[in-house]
Amino acid sequence: MEENFLKTNRGRNRWWNYIISLLLLMTLLILSDPLSTMFYKWYVEHDGSAGSFYSPDLDQAISLNPYINYSFHQLYVVFCLIGIVLVMLLIHRRSVLTLITPNKKVNWRKMGWGFLVLLIPMCTTTIIDYFLFSSDYSLNRINLEVFLKVFGLLIVFLPIQTLMEELYFRSYLMQWIGSKVSNKIFLSIIVGLINGGILISFDPYLMDLNPVYSGLSYIVIGILLTYITSKTNSLEIAIGAKFAYYLYISVLSMLGFTRYQFFPNYFSISSLYTKMYLFWTVLSFGILAFVTVKRFQGKKDITHI
């Protein structure tokens, strides 16, 4: 019989283990950004270019290769990911794999399931939205070479970002809170609210778009992915779905709506993070949750799809 993902018996999971690990993880989360900035500044100062310099106001380098710029902005994610691996080993005496699955290895098919089952309704709802509100969309001039390079960077860094966020803000919290809270709906609401709140607080640029709808979209996503994780007994589907969401939104906007303004904005979408966007997001993730829970409901062995 498969081990319970939320109430793992592996390692050390007493309340004081979680208190110590939480303090370490939050400290690392806070320090990772200035630490990556320190490496960022050092590189800019020693890159051999007289025209490039770091701007504290913009939190990025000026006249620096945009691909290097983006890579340094993602460096904090790498630090955080390394940190949670070490914290799990040193404080909880177990592998970080236990934050993904109770099994001996990751089920890549379940990740693929989450990716595709979310991507299909997202693409469909975007097409419907385009026909309903075509004036909200405009396609700017595309440089195919630059587009492919940026897409390649997204393929490299978005999985790392997705994995870090899901380990930090979902499975770690689920296993801690889930050791005391058995009701999966209640657990999903608690963790989902914390998950959405933390992600919003660490990316205030999203709140500049529309505080209400961007905030609600992240909270809804947090609750539904937490519920899926609790029902499927592992994190793999949530990881696949979150990666699909980040990749799709990033490609559509090409990072034009975030702080990474050094990339061309190929698409202009005025409806991003509006009331209709929230509706389509709830619908897409709702379909994912419904189809996934129906697929796995009542199955004792859900290690294979």
CSV table of C-alpha atoms in Angstrom, one decimal:
chain,number,residue,atom,x,y,z
A,1,MET,CA,0.0,0.0,0.0
A,2,GLU,CA,1.3,3.5,-0.9
A,3,GLU,CA,2.5,5.6,1.9
A,4,ASN,CA,0.5,8.7,2.9
A,5,PHE,CA,2.2,11.7,1.3
A,6,LEU,CA,0.8,14.1,3.9
A,7,LYS,CA,1.7,12.0,7.0
A,8,THR,CA,5.1,10.7,6.0
A,9,ASN,CA,6.9,8.4,8.5
A,10,ARG,CA,10.3,9.1,7.0
A,11,GLY,CA,12.9,11.3,8.8
A,12,ARG,CA,12.3,13.5,11.7
A,13,ASN,CA,9.0,15.5,11.6
A,14,ARG,CA,8.4,16.7,15.1
A,15,TRP,CA,7.0,20.2,15.7
A,16,TRP,CA,10.5,21.6,16.5
A,17,ASN,CA,12.0,20.2,13.3
A,18,TYR,CA,9.4,22.2,11.4
A,19,ILE,CA,10.0,25.4,13.4
A,20,ILE,CA,13.7,25.2,12.8
A,21,SER,CA,13.4,24.4,9.2
A,22,LEU,CA,10.8,27.1,8.6
A,23,LEU,CA,13.1,29.7,10.2
A,24,LEU,CA,16.0,28.6,8.0
A,25,LEU,CA,13.9,28.5,4.8
A,26,MET,CA,12.4,31.9,5.4
A,27,THR,CA,15.8,33.3,6.2
A,28,LEU,CA,17.2,31.8,3.0
A,29,LEU,CA,14.2,33.1,1.0
A,30,ILE,CA,14.9,36.7,2.3
A,31,LEU,CA,18.7,36.5,1.8
A,32,SER,CA,18.7,34.8,-1.6
A,33,ASP,CA,17.7,37.9,-3.5
A,34,PRO,CA,20.4,40.2,-2.1
A,35,LEU,CA,22.9,37.3,-2.4
A,36,SER,CA,22.0,36.9,-6.1
A,37,THR,CA,22.2,40.7,-6.5
A,38,MET,CA,25.7,40.6,-5.1
A,39,PHE,CA,26.8,38.1,-7.7
A,40,TYR,CA,24.9,40.2,-10.3
A,41,LYS,CA,26.7,43.4,-9.4
A,42,TRP,CA,30.1,41.6,-9.3
A,43,TYR,CA,29.6,40.3,-12.8
A,44,VAL,CA,28.5,43.7,-14.2
A,45,GLU,CA,31.6,45.3,-12.7
A,46,HIS,CA,33.9,42.7,-14.2
A,47,ASP,CA,32.3,42.0,-17.5
A,48,GLY,CA,34.8,44.2,-19.4
A,49,SER,CA,32.2,46.5,-20.8
A,50,ALA,CA,32.5,50.2,-20.0
A,51,GLY,CA,28.8,50.9,-21.0
A,52,SER,CA,27.1,48.4,-18.7
A,53,PHE,CA,26.3,49.3,-15.1
A,54,TYR,CA,23.9,48.1,-12.4
A,55,SER,CA,20.8,50.3,-11.6
A,56,PRO,CA,19.5,49.9,-8.0
A,57,ASP,CA,16.3,51.7,-9.0
A,58,LEU,CA,15.5,49.3,-11.8
A,59,ASP,CA,17.0,46.3,-10.0
A,60,GLN,CA,18.8,45.3,-13.2
A,61,ALA,CA,21.9,46.0,-15.3
A,62,ILE,CA,21.8,48.6,-18.1
A,63,SER,CA,23.4,47.8,-21.5
A,64,LEU,CA,24.0,44.2,-20.5
A,65,ASN,CA,23.1,41.2,-22.6
A,66,PRO,CA,19.4,40.6,-21.8
A,67,TYR,CA,19.8,36.8,-21.6
A,68,ILE,CA,22.5,37.3,-18.9
A,69,ASN,CA,20.2,39.8,-17.2
A,70,TYR,CA,17.4,37.3,-17.0
A,71,SER,CA,19.7,34.5,-15.8
A,72,PHE,CA,21.0,36.6,-12.9
A,73,HIS,CA,17.4,37.5,-11.9
A,74,GLN,CA,16.6,33.8,-11.6
A,75,LEU,CA,19.7,33.0,-9.6
A,76,TYR,CA,17.8,33.4,-6.3
A,77,VAL,CA,15.6,30.5,-7.3
A,78,VAL,CA,18.6,28.2,-7.6
A,79,PHE,CA,19.9,29.3,-4.1
A,80,CYS,CA,16.5,28.6,-2.6
A,81,LEU,CA,16.2,25.2,-4.3
A,82,ILE,CA,19.7,24.2,-3.0
A,83,GLY,CA,18.6,25.5,0.5
A,84,ILE,CA,15.5,23.4,0.8
A,85,VAL,CA,17.5,20.3,-0.3
A,86,LEU,CA,20.0,20.9,2.5
A,87,VAL,CA,17.4,21.8,5.1
A,88,MET,CA,15.4,18.6,4.4
A,89,LEU,CA,18.6,16.5,4.7
A,90,LEU,CA,20.0,18.2,7.8
A,91,ILE,CA,16.9,19.1,9.8
A,92,HIS,CA,14.4,16.5,8.7
A,93,ARG,CA,16.8,13.7,7.9
A,94,ARG,CA,15.1,12.8,4.7
A,95,SER,CA,15.4,13.4,1.0
A,96,VAL,CA,13.7,16.3,-0.7
A,97,LEU,CA,12.1,13.6,-2.9
A,98,THR,CA,9.7,13.0,0.0
A,99,LEU,CA,8.3,16.5,-0.7
A,100,ILE,CA,7.3,15.4,-4.2
A,101,THR,CA,6.2,11.8,-3.8
A,102,PRO,CA,6.0,9.0,-1.2
A,103,ASN,CA,7.4,6.6,-3.8
A,104,LYS,CA,11.0,5.8,-4.6
A,105,LYS,CA,11.1,7.8,-7.8
A,106,VAL,CA,9.2,10.6,-9.5
A,107,ASN,CA,6.3,9.7,-11.8
A,108,TRP,CA,7.0,11.8,-14.9
A,109,ARG,CA,3.8,10.7,-16.5
A,110,LYS,CA,1.8,12.4,-13.8
A,111,MET,CA,3.8,15.6,-14.4
A,112,GLY,CA,3.0,15.3,-18.1
A,113,TRP,CA,-0.7,14.8,-17.2
A,114,GLY,CA,-0.8,18.0,-15.1
A,115,PHE,CA,1.0,19.9,-17.9
A,116,LEU,CA,-1.3,18.8,-20.8
A,117,VAL,CA,-4.6,18.7,-18.9
A,118,LEU,CA,-4.1,22.4,-17.9
A,119,LEU,CA,-2.5,23.5,-21.1
A,120,ILE,CA,-5.4,22.4,-23.3
A,121,PRO,CA,-8.2,24.4,-21.5
A,122,MET,CA,-5.8,27.4,-21.2
A,123,CYS,CA,-5.2,27.4,-25.0
A,124,THR,CA,-9.0,26.9,-25.6
A,125,THR,CA,-10.1,29.7,-23.3
A,126,THR,CA,-7.5,32.0,-24.8
A,127,ILE,CA,-8.8,31.3,-28.3
A,128,ILE,CA,-12.4,31.9,-27.1
A,129,ASP,CA,-11.4,35.1,-25.4
A,130,TYR,CA,-9.6,36.3,-28.6
A,131,PHE,CA,-12.8,35.9,-30.6
A,132,LEU,CA,-14.9,37.5,-27.9
A,133,PHE,CA,-12.5,40.4,-27.2
A,134,SER,CA,-10.2,40.6,-30.2
A,135,SER,CA,-9.5,44.3,-29.5
A,136,ASP,CA,-7.6,43.2,-26.3
A,137,TYR,CA,-5.0,41.4,-28.4
A,138,SER,CA,-2.3,42.7,-30.7
A,139,LEU,CA,0.7,41.0,-32.2
A,140,ASN,CA,3.8,43.0,-32.4
A,141,ARG,CA,6.8,42.5,-34.8
A,142,ILE,CA,8.5,39.2,-34.0
A,143,ASN,CA,12.3,38.5,-34.2
A,144,LEU,CA,12.2,34.7,-34.5
A,145,GLU,CA,15.8,34.3,-33.3
A,146,VAL,CA,15.3,36.4,-30.2
A,147,PHE,CA,12.0,34.7,-29.5
A,148,LEU,CA,13.5,31.2,-29.7
A,149,LYS,CA,16.4,32.3,-27.4
A,150,VAL,CA,14.0,33.7,-24.8
A,151,PHE,CA,11.9,30.6,-25.1
A,152,GLY,CA,14.9,28.5,-24.5
A,153,LEU,CA,15.7,30.5,-21.3
A,154,LEU,CA,12.1,29.9,-20.1
A,155,ILE,CA,12.4,26.2,-20.7
A,156,VAL,CA,15.6,26.2,-18.5
A,157,PHE,CA,14.6,28.5,-15.6
A,158,LEU,CA,10.8,28.1,-15.3
A,159,PRO,CA,11.0,24.4,-14.2
A,160,ILE,CA,13.5,25.4,-11.5
A,161,GLN,CA,11.2,28.3,-10.4
A,162,THR,CA,8.2,26.0,-10.4
A,163,LEU,CA,9.9,23.3,-8.4
A,164,MET,CA,11.2,25.7,-5.8
A,165,GLU,CA,7.8,27.3,-5.3
A,166,GLU,CA,6.0,24.1,-5.1
A,167,LEU,CA,8.4,22.6,-2.6
A,168,TYR,CA,8.6,25.7,-0.5
A,169,PHE,CA,5.0,27.0,-0.6
A,170,ARG,CA,3.0,23.8,-1.1
A,171,SER,CA,4.3,20.4,-0.2
A,172,TYR,CA,6.4,21.5,2.8
A,173,LEU,CA,3.4,23.4,4.2
A,174,MET,CA,1.0,20.6,3.4
A,175,GLN,CA,3.1,18.0,5.2
A,176,TRP,CA,3.5,20.3,8.3
A,177,ILE,CA,-0.2,21.5,8.5
A,178,GLY,CA,-1.5,18.1,7.1
A,179,SER,CA,0.0,16.3,10.1
A,180,LYS,CA,-2.7,18.1,12.2
A,181,VAL,CA,-5.4,18.9,9.7
A,182,SER,CA,-7.1,15.8,8.1
A,183,ASN,CA,-9.9,17.5,6.2
A,184,LYS,CA,-8.5,18.0,2.6
A,185,ILE,CA,-10.7,20.9,1.7
A,186,PHE,CA,-9.9,22.8,4.8
A,187,LEU,CA,-6.2,22.0,4.3
A,188,SER,CA,-6.3,23.2,0.7
A,189,ILE,CA,-7.9,26.5,1.7
A,190,ILE,CA,-5.3,27.1,4.5
A,191,VAL,CA,-2.3,26.2,2.3
A,192,GLY,CA,-3.7,27.8,-0.8
A,193,LEU,CA,-4.2,31.1,1.0
A,194,ILE,CA,-0.7,31.0,2.4
A,195,ASN,CA,0.7,29.9,-1.0
A,196,GLY,CA,-1.0,32.7,-2.9
A,197,GLY,CA,-0.2,35.3,-0.3
A,198,ILE,CA,3.5,34.5,-0.3
A,199,LEU,CA,3.8,34.5,-4.1
A,200,ILE,CA,2.0,37.8,-4.3
A,201,SER,CA,4.2,39.4,-1.7
A,202,PHE,CA,7.3,38.3,-3.4
A,203,ASP,CA,6.2,39.5,-6.8
A,204,PRO,CA,4.6,42.9,-6.2
A,205,TYR,CA,4.8,43.8,-9.9
A,206,LEU,CA,1.8,41.7,-10.5
A,207,MET,CA,-0.2,43.8,-8.1
A,208,ASP,CA,0.5,46.9,-10.3
A,209,LEU,CA,-1.6,45.3,-13.0
A,210,ASN,CA,-4.8,44.7,-11.0
A,211,PRO,CA,-4.5,43.9,-7.2
A,212,VAL,CA,-7.9,42.3,-6.9
A,213,TYR,CA,-7.9,39.9,-9.9
A,214,SER,CA,-4.2,39.1,-9.9
A,215,GLY,CA,-4.4,38.3,-6.2
A,216,LEU,CA,-7.5,36.2,-6.5
A,217,SER,CA,-6.1,34.3,-9.4
A,218,TYR,CA,-3.0,33.2,-7.4
A,219,ILE,CA,-5.2,32.3,-4.4
A,220,VAL,CA,-7.5,30.2,-6.6
A,221,ILE,CA,-4.6,28.4,-8.2
A,222,GLY,CA,-3.0,27.8,-4.8
A,223,ILE,CA,-6.2,26.2,-3.4
A,224,LEU,CA,-7.0,24.0,-6.4
A,225,LEU,CA,-3.4,22.7,-6.8
A,226,THR,CA,-3.2,22.0,-3.1
A,227,TYR,CA,-6.5,20.1,-3.3
A,228,ILE,CA,-5.2,18.1,-6.4
A,229,THR,CA,-2.0,17.3,-4.5
A,230,SER,CA,-3.9,16.0,-1.4
A,231,LYS,CA,-6.2,13.9,-3.6
A,232,THR,CA,-3.5,12.4,-5.8
A,233,ASN,CA,-1.1,11.8,-2.9
A,234,SER,CA,1.9,13.5,-4.5
A,235,LEU,CA,3.1,16.8,-5.9
A,236,GLU,CA,3.8,15.8,-9.5
A,237,ILE,CA,0.6,16.9,-11.1
A,238,ALA,CA,0.8,20.3,-9.4
A,239,ILE,CA,4.4,20.8,-10.6
A,240,GLY,CA,3.4,19.9,-14.2
A,241,ALA,CA,0.4,22.2,-14.1
A,242,LYS,CA,2.2,25.1,-12.6
A,243,PHE,CA,5.0,24.8,-15.2
A,244,ALA,CA,2.4,24.8,-17.9
A,245,TYR,CA,0.8,27.9,-16.4
A,246,TYR,CA,4.0,29.9,-16.1
A,247,LEU,CA,5.2,28.9,-19.5
A,248,TYR,CA,2.0,29.8,-21.2
A,249,ILE,CA,1.6,33.2,-19.5
A,250,SER,CA,5.3,34.0,-20.1
A,251,VAL,CA,5.1,33.1,-23.8
A,252,LEU,CA,1.9,35.1,-24.3
A,253,SER,CA,3.3,38.2,-22.6
A,254,MET,CA,7.0,37.4,-23.3
A,255,LEU,CA,7.7,38.8,-19.8
A,256,GLY,CA,6.5,42.2,-21.0
A,257,PHE,CA,4.3,42.6,-17.9
A,258,THR,CA,6.9,41.8,-15.3
A,259,ARG,CA,10.0,43.6,-14.0
A,260,TYR,CA,12.0,41.9,-16.8
A,261,GLN,CA,11.6,44.7,-19.3
A,262,PHE,CA,14.8,44.0,-21.2
A,263,PHE,CA,12.9,41.5,-23.5
A,264,PRO,CA,10.7,42.5,-26.4
A,265,ASN,CA,7.0,42.4,-25.7
A,266,TYR,CA,5.7,40.5,-28.7
A,267,PHE,CA,2.1,40.3,-27.6
A,268,SER,CA,0.0,43.1,-26.1
A,269,ILE,CA,-2.9,41.7,-24.0
A,270,SER,CA,-4.9,44.3,-22.2
A,271,SER,CA,-7.2,41.7,-20.6
A,272,LEU,CA,-4.3,40.0,-18.7
A,273,TYR,CA,-5.2,39.8,-15.0
A,274,THR,CA,-8.7,41.3,-15.4
A,275,LYS,CA,-12.1,39.9,-14.4
A,276,MET,CA,-12.4,37.8,-17.6
A,277,TYR,CA,-8.8,36.5,-17.0
A,278,LEU,CA,-9.8,35.4,-13.5
A,279,PHE,CA,-12.8,33.6,-14.9
A,280,TRP,CA,-10.8,31.8,-17.6
A,281,THR,CA,-8.2,30.9,-14.9
A,282,VAL,CA,-10.8,29.5,-12.5
A,283,LEU,CA,-12.3,27.6,-15.4
A,284,SER,CA,-9.0,26.1,-16.6
A,285,PHE,CA,-7.8,25.0,-13.2
A,286,GLY,CA,-11.3,23.9,-12.3
A,287,ILE,CA,-11.3,21.5,-15.3
A,288,LEU,CA,-7.9,20.3,-14.3
A,289,ALA,CA,-9.1,19.6,-10.7
A,290,PHE,CA,-12.3,17.9,-11.8
A,291,VAL,CA,-10.7,15.7,-14.5
A,292,THR,CA,-7.7,14.8,-12.2
A,293,VAL,CA,-9.8,13.9,-9.1
A,294,LYS,CA,-12.3,11.9,-11.2
A,295,ARG,CA,-9.4,10.1,-12.9
A,296,PHE,CA,-7.7,9.1,-9.5
A,297,GLN,CA,-10.7,9.1,-7.1
A,298,GLY,CA,-10.8,5.8,-5.1
A,299,LYS,CA,-7.6,4.4,-6.6
A,300,LYS,CA,-5.3,2.9,-4.1
A,301,ASP,CA,-2.4,2.7,-6.5
A,302,ILE,CA,-2.1,6.0,-8.5
A,303,THR,CA,1.6,5.7,-9.3
A,304,HIS,CA,0.8,5.1,-12.9
A,305,ILE,CA,-1.4,6.8,-15.5
